[in-house]
Coordinates of C-alpha atoms and ligand atoms in Angstrom, one line a residue:
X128 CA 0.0 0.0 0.0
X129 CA 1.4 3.2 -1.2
X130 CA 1.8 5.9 1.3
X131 CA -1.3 9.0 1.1
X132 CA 0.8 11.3 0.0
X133 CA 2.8 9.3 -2.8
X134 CA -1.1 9.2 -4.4
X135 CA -1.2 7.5 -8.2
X136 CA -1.6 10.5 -10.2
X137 CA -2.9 11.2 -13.7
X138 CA -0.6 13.7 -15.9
X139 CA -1.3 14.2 -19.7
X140 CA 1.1 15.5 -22.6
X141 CA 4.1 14.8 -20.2
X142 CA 7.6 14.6 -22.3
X143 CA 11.3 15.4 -22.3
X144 CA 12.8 19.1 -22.3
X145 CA 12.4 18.6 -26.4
X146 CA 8.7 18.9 -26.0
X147 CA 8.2 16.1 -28.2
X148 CA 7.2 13.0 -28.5
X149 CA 4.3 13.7 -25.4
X150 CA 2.3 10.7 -24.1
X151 CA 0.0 10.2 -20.9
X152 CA 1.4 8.6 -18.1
X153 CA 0.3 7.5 -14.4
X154 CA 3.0 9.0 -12.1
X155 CA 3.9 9.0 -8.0
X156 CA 6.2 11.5 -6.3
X157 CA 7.3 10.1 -3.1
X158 CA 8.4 12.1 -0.5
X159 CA 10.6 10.0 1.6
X160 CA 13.3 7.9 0.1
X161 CA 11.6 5.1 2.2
X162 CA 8.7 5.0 -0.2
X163 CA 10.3 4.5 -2.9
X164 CA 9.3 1.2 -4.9
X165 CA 8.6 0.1 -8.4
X166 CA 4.9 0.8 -8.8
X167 CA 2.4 -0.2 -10.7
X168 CA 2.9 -3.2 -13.8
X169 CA 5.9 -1.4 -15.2
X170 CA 7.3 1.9 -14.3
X171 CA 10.2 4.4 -15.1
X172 CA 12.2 7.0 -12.7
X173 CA 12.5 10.5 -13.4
X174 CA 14.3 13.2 -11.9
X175 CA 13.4 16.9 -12.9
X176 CA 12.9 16.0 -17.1
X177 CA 15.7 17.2 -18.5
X178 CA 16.5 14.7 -20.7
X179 CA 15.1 15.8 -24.2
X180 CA 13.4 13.3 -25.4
X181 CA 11.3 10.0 -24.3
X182 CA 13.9 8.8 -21.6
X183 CA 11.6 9.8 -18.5
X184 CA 8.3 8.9 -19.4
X185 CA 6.6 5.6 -20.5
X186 CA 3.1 5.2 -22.0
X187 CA 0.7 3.0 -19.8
X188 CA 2.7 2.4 -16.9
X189 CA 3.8 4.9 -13.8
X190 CA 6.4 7.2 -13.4
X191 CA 8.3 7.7 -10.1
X192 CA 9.3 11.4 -9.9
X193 CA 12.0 11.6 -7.0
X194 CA 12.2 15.3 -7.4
X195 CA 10.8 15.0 -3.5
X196 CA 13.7 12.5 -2.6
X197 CA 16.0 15.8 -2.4
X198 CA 18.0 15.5 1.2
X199 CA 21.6 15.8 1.5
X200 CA 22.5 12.8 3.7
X201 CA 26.3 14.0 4.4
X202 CA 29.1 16.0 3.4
X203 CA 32.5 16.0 4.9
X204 CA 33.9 19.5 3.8
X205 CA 37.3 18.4 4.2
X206 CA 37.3 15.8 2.1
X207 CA 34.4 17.1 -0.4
X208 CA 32.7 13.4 -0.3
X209 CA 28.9 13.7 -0.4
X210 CA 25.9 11.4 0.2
X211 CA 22.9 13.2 -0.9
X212 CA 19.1 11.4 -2.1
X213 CA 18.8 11.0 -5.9
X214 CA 16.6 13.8 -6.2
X215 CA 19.0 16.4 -4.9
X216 CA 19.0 18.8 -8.3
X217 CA 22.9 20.3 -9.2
X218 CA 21.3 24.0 -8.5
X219 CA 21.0 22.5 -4.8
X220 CA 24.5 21.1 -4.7
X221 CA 25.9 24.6 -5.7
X222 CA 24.1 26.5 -4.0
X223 CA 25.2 25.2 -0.2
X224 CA 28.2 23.9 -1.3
X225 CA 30.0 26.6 -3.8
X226 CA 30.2 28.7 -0.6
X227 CA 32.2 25.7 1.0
X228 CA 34.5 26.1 -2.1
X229 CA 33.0 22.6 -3.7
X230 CA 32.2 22.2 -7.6
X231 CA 30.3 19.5 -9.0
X232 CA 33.7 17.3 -10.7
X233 CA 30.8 17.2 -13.9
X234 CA 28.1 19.2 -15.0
X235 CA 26.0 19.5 -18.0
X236 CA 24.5 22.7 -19.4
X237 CA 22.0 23.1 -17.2
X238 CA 21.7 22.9 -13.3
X239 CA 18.1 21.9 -13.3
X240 CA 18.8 18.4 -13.2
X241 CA 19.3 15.8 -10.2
X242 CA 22.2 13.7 -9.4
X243 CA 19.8 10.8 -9.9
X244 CA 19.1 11.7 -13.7
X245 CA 23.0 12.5 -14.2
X246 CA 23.8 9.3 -13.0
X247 CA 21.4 7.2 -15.4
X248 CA 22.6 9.6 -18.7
X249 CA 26.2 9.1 -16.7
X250 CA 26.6 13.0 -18.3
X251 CA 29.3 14.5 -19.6
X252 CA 30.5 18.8 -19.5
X253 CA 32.9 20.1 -21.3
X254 CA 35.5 19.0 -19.2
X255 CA 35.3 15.9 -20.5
X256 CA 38.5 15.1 -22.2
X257 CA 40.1 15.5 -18.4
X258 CA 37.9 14.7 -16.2
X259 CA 35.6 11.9 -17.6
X260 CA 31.9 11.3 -16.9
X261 CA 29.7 11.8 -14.4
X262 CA 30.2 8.0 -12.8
X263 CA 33.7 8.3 -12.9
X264 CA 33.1 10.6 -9.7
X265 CA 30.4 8.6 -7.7
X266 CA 31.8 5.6 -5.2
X267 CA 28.9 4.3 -4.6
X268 CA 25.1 4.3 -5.4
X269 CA 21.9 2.3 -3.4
X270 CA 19.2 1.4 -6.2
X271 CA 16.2 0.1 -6.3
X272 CA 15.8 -3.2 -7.7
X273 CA 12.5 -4.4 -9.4
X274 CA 11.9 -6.6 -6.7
X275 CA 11.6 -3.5 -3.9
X276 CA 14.8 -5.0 -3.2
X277 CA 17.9 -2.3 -2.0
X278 CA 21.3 -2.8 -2.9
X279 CA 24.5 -0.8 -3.1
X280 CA 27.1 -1.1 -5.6
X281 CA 29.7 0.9 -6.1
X282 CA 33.0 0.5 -8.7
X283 CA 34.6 -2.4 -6.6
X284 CA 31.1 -3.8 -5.4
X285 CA 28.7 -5.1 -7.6
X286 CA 30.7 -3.5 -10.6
X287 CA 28.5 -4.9 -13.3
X288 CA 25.4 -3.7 -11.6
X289 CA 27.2 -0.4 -11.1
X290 CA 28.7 0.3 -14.7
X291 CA 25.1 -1.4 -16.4
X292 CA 23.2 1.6 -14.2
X293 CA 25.6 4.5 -14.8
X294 CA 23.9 5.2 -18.7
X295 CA 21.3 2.9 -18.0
X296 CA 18.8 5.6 -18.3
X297 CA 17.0 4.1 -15.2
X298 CA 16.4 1.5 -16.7
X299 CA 17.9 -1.3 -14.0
X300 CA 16.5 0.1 -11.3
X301 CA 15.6 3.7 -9.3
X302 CA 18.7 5.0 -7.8
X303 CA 17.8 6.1 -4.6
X304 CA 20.8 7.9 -3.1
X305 CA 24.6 8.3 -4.3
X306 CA 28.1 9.2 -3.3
X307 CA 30.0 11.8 -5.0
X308 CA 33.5 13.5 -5.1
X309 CA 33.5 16.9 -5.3
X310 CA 35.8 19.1 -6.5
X311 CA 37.8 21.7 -4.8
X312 CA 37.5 25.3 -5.9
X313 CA 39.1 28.5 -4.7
X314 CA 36.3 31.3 -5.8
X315 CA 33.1 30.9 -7.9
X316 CA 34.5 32.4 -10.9
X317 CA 35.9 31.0 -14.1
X318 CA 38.9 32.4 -16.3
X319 CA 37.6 32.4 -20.0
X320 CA 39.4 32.8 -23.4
X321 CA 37.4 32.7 -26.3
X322 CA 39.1 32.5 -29.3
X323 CA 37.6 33.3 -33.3
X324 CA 37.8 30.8 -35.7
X325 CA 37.3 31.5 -39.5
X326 CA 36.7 28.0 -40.9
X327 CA 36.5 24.5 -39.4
X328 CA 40.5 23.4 -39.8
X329 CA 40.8 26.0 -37.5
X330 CA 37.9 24.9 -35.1
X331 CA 39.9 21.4 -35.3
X332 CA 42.8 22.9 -34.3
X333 CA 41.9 24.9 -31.1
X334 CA 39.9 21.7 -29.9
X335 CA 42.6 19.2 -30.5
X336 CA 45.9 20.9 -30.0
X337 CA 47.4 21.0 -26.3
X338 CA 48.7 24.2 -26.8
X339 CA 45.0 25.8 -26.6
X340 CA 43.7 23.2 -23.9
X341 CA 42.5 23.9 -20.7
X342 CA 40.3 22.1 -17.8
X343 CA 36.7 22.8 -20.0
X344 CA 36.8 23.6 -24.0
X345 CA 34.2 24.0 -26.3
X346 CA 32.9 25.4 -29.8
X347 CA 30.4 27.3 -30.7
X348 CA 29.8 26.5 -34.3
X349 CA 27.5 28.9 -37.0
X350 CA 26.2 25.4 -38.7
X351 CA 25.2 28.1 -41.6
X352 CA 28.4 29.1 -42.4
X353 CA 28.7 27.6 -46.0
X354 CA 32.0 27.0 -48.3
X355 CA 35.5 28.8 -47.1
X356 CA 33.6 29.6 -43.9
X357 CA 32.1 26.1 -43.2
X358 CA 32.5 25.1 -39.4
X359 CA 33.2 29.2 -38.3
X360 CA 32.7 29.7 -34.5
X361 CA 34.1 30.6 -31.5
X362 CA 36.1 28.4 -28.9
X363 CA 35.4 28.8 -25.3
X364 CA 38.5 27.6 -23.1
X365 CA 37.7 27.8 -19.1
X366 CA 39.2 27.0 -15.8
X367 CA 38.1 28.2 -12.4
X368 CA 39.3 31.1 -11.0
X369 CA 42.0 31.0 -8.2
X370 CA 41.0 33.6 -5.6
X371 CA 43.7 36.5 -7.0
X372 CA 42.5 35.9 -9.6
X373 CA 39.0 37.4 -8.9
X374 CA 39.2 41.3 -7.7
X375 CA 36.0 41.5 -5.4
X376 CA 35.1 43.1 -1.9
X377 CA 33.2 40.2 -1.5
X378 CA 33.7 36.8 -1.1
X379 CA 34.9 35.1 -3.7
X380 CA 32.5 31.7 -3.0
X381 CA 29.5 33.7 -2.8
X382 CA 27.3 35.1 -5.9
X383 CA 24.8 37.9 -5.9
X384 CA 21.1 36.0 -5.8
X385 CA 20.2 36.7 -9.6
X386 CA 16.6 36.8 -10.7
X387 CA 15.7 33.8 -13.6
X388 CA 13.2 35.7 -16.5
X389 CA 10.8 33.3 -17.8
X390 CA 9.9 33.0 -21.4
X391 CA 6.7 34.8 -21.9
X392 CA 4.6 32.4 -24.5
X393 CA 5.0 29.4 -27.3
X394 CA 6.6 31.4 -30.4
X395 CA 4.9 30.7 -33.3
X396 CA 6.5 27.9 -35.6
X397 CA 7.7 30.1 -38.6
X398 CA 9.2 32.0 -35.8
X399 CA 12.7 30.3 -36.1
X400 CA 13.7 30.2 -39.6
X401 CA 17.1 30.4 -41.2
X402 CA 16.9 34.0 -41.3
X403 CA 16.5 34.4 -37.9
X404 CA 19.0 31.8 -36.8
X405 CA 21.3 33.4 -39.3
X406 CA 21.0 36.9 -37.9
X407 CA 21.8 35.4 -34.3
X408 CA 24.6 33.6 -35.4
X409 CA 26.1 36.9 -37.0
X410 CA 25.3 38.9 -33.5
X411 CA 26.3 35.7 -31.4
X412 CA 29.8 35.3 -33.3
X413 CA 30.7 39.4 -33.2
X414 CA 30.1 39.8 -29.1
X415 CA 31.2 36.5 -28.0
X416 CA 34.2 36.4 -30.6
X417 CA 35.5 39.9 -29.3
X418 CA 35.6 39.2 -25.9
X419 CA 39.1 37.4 -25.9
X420 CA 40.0 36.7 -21.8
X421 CA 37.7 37.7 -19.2
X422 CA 36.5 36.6 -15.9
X423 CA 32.9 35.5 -15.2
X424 CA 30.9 33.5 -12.8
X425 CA 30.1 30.3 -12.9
X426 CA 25.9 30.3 -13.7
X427 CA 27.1 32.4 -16.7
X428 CA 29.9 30.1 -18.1
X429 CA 28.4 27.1 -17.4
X430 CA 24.1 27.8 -17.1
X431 CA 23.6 31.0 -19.7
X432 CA 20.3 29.0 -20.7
X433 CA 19.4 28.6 -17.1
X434 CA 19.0 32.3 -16.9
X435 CA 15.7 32.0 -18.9
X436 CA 13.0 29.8 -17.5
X437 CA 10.9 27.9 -19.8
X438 CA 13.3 28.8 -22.8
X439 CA 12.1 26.0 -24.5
X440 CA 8.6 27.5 -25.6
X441 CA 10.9 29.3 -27.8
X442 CA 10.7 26.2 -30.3
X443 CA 6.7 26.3 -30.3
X444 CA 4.7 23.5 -29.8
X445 CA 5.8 21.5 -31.8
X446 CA 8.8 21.2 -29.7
X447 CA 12.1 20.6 -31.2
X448 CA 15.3 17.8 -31.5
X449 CA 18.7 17.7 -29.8
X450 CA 20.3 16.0 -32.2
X451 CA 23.7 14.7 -30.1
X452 CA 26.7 12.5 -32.2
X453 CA 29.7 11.3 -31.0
X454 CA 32.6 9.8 -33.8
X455 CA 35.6 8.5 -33.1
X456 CA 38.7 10.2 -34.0
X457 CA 39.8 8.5 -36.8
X458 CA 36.8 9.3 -38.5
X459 CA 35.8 12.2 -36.7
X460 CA 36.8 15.1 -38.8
X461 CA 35.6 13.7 -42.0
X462 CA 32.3 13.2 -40.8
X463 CA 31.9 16.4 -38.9
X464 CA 32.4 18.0 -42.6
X465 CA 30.1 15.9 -44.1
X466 CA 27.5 16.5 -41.2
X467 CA 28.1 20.4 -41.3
X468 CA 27.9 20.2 -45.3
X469 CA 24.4 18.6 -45.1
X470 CA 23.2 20.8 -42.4
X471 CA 24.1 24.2 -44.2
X472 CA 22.8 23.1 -47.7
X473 CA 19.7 22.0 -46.0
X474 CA 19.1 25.4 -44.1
X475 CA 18.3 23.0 -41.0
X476 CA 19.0 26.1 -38.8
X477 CA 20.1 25.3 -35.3
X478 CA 20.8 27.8 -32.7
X479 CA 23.0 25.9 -30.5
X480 CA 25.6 24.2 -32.6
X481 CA 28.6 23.3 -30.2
X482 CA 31.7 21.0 -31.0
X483 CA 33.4 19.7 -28.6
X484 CA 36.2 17.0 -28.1
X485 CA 36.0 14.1 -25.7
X486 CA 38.5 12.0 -23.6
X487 CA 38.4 8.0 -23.4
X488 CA 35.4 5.8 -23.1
X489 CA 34.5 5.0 -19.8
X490 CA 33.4 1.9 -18.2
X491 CA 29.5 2.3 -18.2
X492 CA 28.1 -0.2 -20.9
X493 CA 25.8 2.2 -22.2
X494 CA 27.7 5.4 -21.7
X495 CA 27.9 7.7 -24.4
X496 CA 31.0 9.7 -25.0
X497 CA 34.0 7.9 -26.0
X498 CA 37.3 9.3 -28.0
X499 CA 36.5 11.5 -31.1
X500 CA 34.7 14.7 -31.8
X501 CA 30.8 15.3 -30.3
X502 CA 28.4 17.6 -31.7
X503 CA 25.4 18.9 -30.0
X504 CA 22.4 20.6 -32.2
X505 CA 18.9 21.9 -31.1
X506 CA 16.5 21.4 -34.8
X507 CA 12.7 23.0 -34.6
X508 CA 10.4 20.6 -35.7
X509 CA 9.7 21.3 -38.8
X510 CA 8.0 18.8 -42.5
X511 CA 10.9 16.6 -43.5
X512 CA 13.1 16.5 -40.4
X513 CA 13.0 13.0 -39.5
X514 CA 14.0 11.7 -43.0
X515 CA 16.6 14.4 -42.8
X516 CA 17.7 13.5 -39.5
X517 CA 17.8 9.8 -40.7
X518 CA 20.1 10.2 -43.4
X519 CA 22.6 11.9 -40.6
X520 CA 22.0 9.2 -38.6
X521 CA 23.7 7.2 -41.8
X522 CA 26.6 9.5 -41.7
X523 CA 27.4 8.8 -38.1
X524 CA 26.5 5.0 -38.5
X525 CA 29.0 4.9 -41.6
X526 CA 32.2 6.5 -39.2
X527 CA 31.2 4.3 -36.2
X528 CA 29.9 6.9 -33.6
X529 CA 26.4 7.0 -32.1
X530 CA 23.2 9.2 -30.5
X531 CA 23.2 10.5 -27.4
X532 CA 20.0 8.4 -25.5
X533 CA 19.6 11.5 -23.1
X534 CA 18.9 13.6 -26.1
X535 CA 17.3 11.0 -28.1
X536 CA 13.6 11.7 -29.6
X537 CA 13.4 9.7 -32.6
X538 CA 16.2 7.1 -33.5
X539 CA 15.6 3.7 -35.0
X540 CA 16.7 0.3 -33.4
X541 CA 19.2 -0.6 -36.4
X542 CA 21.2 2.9 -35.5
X543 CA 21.0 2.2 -31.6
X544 CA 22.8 -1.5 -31.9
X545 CA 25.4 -0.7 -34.5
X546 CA 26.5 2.6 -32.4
X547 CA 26.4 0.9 -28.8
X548 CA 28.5 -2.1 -28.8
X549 CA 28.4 -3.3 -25.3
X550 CA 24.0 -3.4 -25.0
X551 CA 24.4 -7.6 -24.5
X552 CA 26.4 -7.1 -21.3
X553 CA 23.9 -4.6 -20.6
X554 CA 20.9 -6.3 -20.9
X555 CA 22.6 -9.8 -19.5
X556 CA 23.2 -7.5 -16.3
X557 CA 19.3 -6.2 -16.9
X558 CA 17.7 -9.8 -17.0
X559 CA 19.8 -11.0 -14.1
X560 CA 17.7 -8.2 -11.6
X561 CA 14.7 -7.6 -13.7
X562 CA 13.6 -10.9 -15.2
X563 CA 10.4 -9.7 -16.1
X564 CA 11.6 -6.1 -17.8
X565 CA 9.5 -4.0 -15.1
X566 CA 11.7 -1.3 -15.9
X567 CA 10.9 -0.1 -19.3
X568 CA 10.3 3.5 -20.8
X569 CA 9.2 4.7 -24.1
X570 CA 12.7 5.2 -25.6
X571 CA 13.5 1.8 -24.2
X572 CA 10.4 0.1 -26.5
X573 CA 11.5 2.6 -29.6
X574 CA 14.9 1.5 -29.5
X575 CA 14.2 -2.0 -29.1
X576 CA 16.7 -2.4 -26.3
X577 CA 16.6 -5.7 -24.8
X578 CA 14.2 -7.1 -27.2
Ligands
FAD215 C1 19.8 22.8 -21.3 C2 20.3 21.4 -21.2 C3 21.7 21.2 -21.3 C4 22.1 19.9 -21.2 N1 23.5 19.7 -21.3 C5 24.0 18.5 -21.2 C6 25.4 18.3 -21.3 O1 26.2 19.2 -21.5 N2 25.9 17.0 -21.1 C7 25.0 15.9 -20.9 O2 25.5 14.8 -20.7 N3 23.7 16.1 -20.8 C8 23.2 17.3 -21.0 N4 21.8 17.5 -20.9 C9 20.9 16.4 -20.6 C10 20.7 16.2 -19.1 O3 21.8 16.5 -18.4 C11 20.4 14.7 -18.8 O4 19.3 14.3 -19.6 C12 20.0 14.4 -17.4 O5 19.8 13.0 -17.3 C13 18.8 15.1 -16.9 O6 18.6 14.8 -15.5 P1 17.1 14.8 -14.9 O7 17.2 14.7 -13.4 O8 16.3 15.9 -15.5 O9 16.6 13.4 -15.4 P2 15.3 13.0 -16.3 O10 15.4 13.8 -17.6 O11 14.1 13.1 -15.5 O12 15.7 11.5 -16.6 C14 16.8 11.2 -17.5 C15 17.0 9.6 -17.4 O13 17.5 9.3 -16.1 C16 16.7 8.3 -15.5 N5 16.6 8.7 -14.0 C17 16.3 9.9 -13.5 N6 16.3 9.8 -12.2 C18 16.7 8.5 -11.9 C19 16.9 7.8 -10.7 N7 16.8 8.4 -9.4 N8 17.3 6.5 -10.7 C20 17.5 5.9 -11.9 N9 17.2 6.5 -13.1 C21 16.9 7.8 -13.1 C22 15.3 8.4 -16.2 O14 14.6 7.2 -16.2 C23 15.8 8.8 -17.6 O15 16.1 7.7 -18.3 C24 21.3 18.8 -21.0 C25 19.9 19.1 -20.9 C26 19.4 20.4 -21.0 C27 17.9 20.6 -20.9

């Protein structure tokens, strides 16, 4: 019997941060990390629905939201080790524990997101290259088992379990609480250098070369640059700011409370168009490619989207795609060109086009970075996408890389298998604690994984 206040709820149009696919879903949000169970015939978790596309939700069976599962449990600020529930979101974690001089060791591009959900997309930032995934920072995790069962694994303790869960998109078990490494920091400000580049040898060059490394690097890309100026941007090198570094009466841990604006309405489709995306691009690349080295804060180097509440409506109703590759290096330039060629003849505007390079492949089976060149692009939905999207997906198939799952709205079972090598171990480690598949979501059934 479920507890009053962890009620089986009714929620319709529910999705990913993509706004599309939407289905109706039964859903429970416990409030104690007791209550937590499977529910229901078949269920998914989810933490604050970040991940774009149909990760989080599942059509005819329950959702668990743990947003409500958000305690810290313990933190040692020596030693920057914490124990916190699943639901804890990374805005939480910085905001008691930046003051301590504690960074999260990874972060995606956005803060509303809980340790939970970065565990299951086992997320990468753009400090990947160094620092690795998510996992590579958490010692231990208790889950959740099918069976209402609790167990803890951790790299030397259950390792399968652990490594088949870290990517897993929640779909071995609900992780219930984890324990994480922080990093140490000195002030809550970041050294910056942004660089111009006119072409995309250049791009190539500032993400590959030591000379221009540094702890976080990425590219901004204008993916409507065309001919000579194909693959143009701006690279963005980062590292956190020792404290004499940062000239401030204040203290140096500590940020002014800022206000977050939210996006007033859905924009209407036509609203995003080449032309528009073109004229950003032109206004983005003149401010951001002047600004050579300066200091800023963290929300601003690592959040700027944050800063806008609801900033998806921007894409209309129809929602849009995050279209996420990785490709190995030996093939990774090549098919970068290709990629950038298609998308520029097409028109298939995207605002946020950013390149970035990753370190080696980590241990989680379904984990998605590994060595090679990423690419990250947000597509409105627009007449013709998905065959256009599906003759990409042929590119990356064709140099060996594969889709992000956390961004993942629309890709075919074929493209999943051939671009995720290891999904036998997974789903051997899968069977072994959920015989019956109890754990399911609606990218899960799309994909075909373990079917
Ligand atoms: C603006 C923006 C920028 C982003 N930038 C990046 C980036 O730079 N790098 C990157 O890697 N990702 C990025 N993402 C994706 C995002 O970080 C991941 O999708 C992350 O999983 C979202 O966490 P969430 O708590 O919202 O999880 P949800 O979206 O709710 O769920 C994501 C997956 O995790 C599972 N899950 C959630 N909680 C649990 C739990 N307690 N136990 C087991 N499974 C669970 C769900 O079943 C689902 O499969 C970005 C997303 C946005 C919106």
């Amino acid at each position: 019997m479920l507890p009053e206040k962890t009620a089986v709820k009714s929620l319709s149009g529910l999705g990913g941060w993509g706004r599309f696919p939407v289905t109706d879903v039964e859903a429970v949000r416990p409030e104690k990390a007791r209550d937590l169970s499977p529910v229901g015939g078949q269920c998914i978790p989810r933490g604050l629905g970040r991940a774009y596309g149909d990760a989080a939700v599942l059509t005819g069976g329950t959702v668990v939201m743990t947003e409500r599962l958000n305690r810290f449990l313990e933190f040692d600020p020596q030693t920057g080790v914490l124990r916190a529930e699943a639901g804890v979101s990374l805005r939480d974690v910085l905001r008691y524990l930046v003051p301590q001089g504690w960074f999260l060791p990874v972060t995606p591009g956005t803060k509303n997101c809980t340790l939970g959900g970065c565990f299951a997309a086992d997320v990468h930032g753009k400090n990947h290259h160094r620092d690795g995934t998510f996992s590579r920072h958490v010692y231990g995790i208790e889950l959740v088992l099918a069976n209402g069962e609790r167990v803890r694994c951790g790299p030397d303790d259950r390792p399968d379990l652990f490594w088949a869960t870290a990517g897993g998109m929640g779909l071995t078990g609900i992780v219930s609480e984890l324990t994480l490494q922080l990093t140490p920091v000195e002030s809550a400000y970041m050294m910056v250098r942004h660089t111009r580049s006119p072409d995309l040898d250049r791009t190539f060059e500032l993400l590959t070369d030591p000379k221009y490394d540094a702890r976080y690097t990425v590219a901004w890309i204008d993916c409507l640059a065309k001919g000579p100026r194909l693959g143009r941007g701006v690279f963005m090198a980062g590292e956190h700011a020792k404290k004499s570094e940062v000239s401030l009466r204040n203290d140096p841990l500590v940020l002014p409370e800022k206000r977050v604006k939210p996006f007033p309405f859905d924009l209407p489709g036509w609203a995003l168009n080449p032309l528009t995306v073109k004229t950003f691009n032109r206004v983005y690349d003149a401010f951001q490619g002047r600004k050579g080295e300066f200091v800023c804060d963290y929300d601003k180097y690592f959040y700027p989207l944050d800063g806008i509440e609801g900033w998806n409506r921007m894409y209309g109703k129809r929602g849009f795609v995050q279209y996420q590759y990785v490709l190995p290096t030996a093939g990774a330039f090549e098919g970068t060109r290709t990629i950038l060629e298609e998308l520029s003849a097409a028109g298939r505007a995207s605002f946020l086009a950013v390149l970035k390079r990753f370190g080696p492949q980590g241990p989680g089976m379904l984990s998605f970075p590994t060595e090679g060149l990423t690419l990250a692009l947000d597509i409105p939905m627009a007449d013709g996408l998905m065959n256009f999207l599906e003759r990409m997906d042929q590119t990356v198939s064709k140099h060996g890389g594969r889709l992000y799952l956390a961004k993942d709205s629309r890709m075919k079972p074929d493209v999943f298998r051939a671009g995720y090598p290891r999904i036998d171990e997974f789903c051997a480690v899968r069977s072994a604690v959920d015989p019956g598949g109890r754990f399911d979501s609606d990218l899960a059934r799309r994909i075909g994984l373990c079917r």
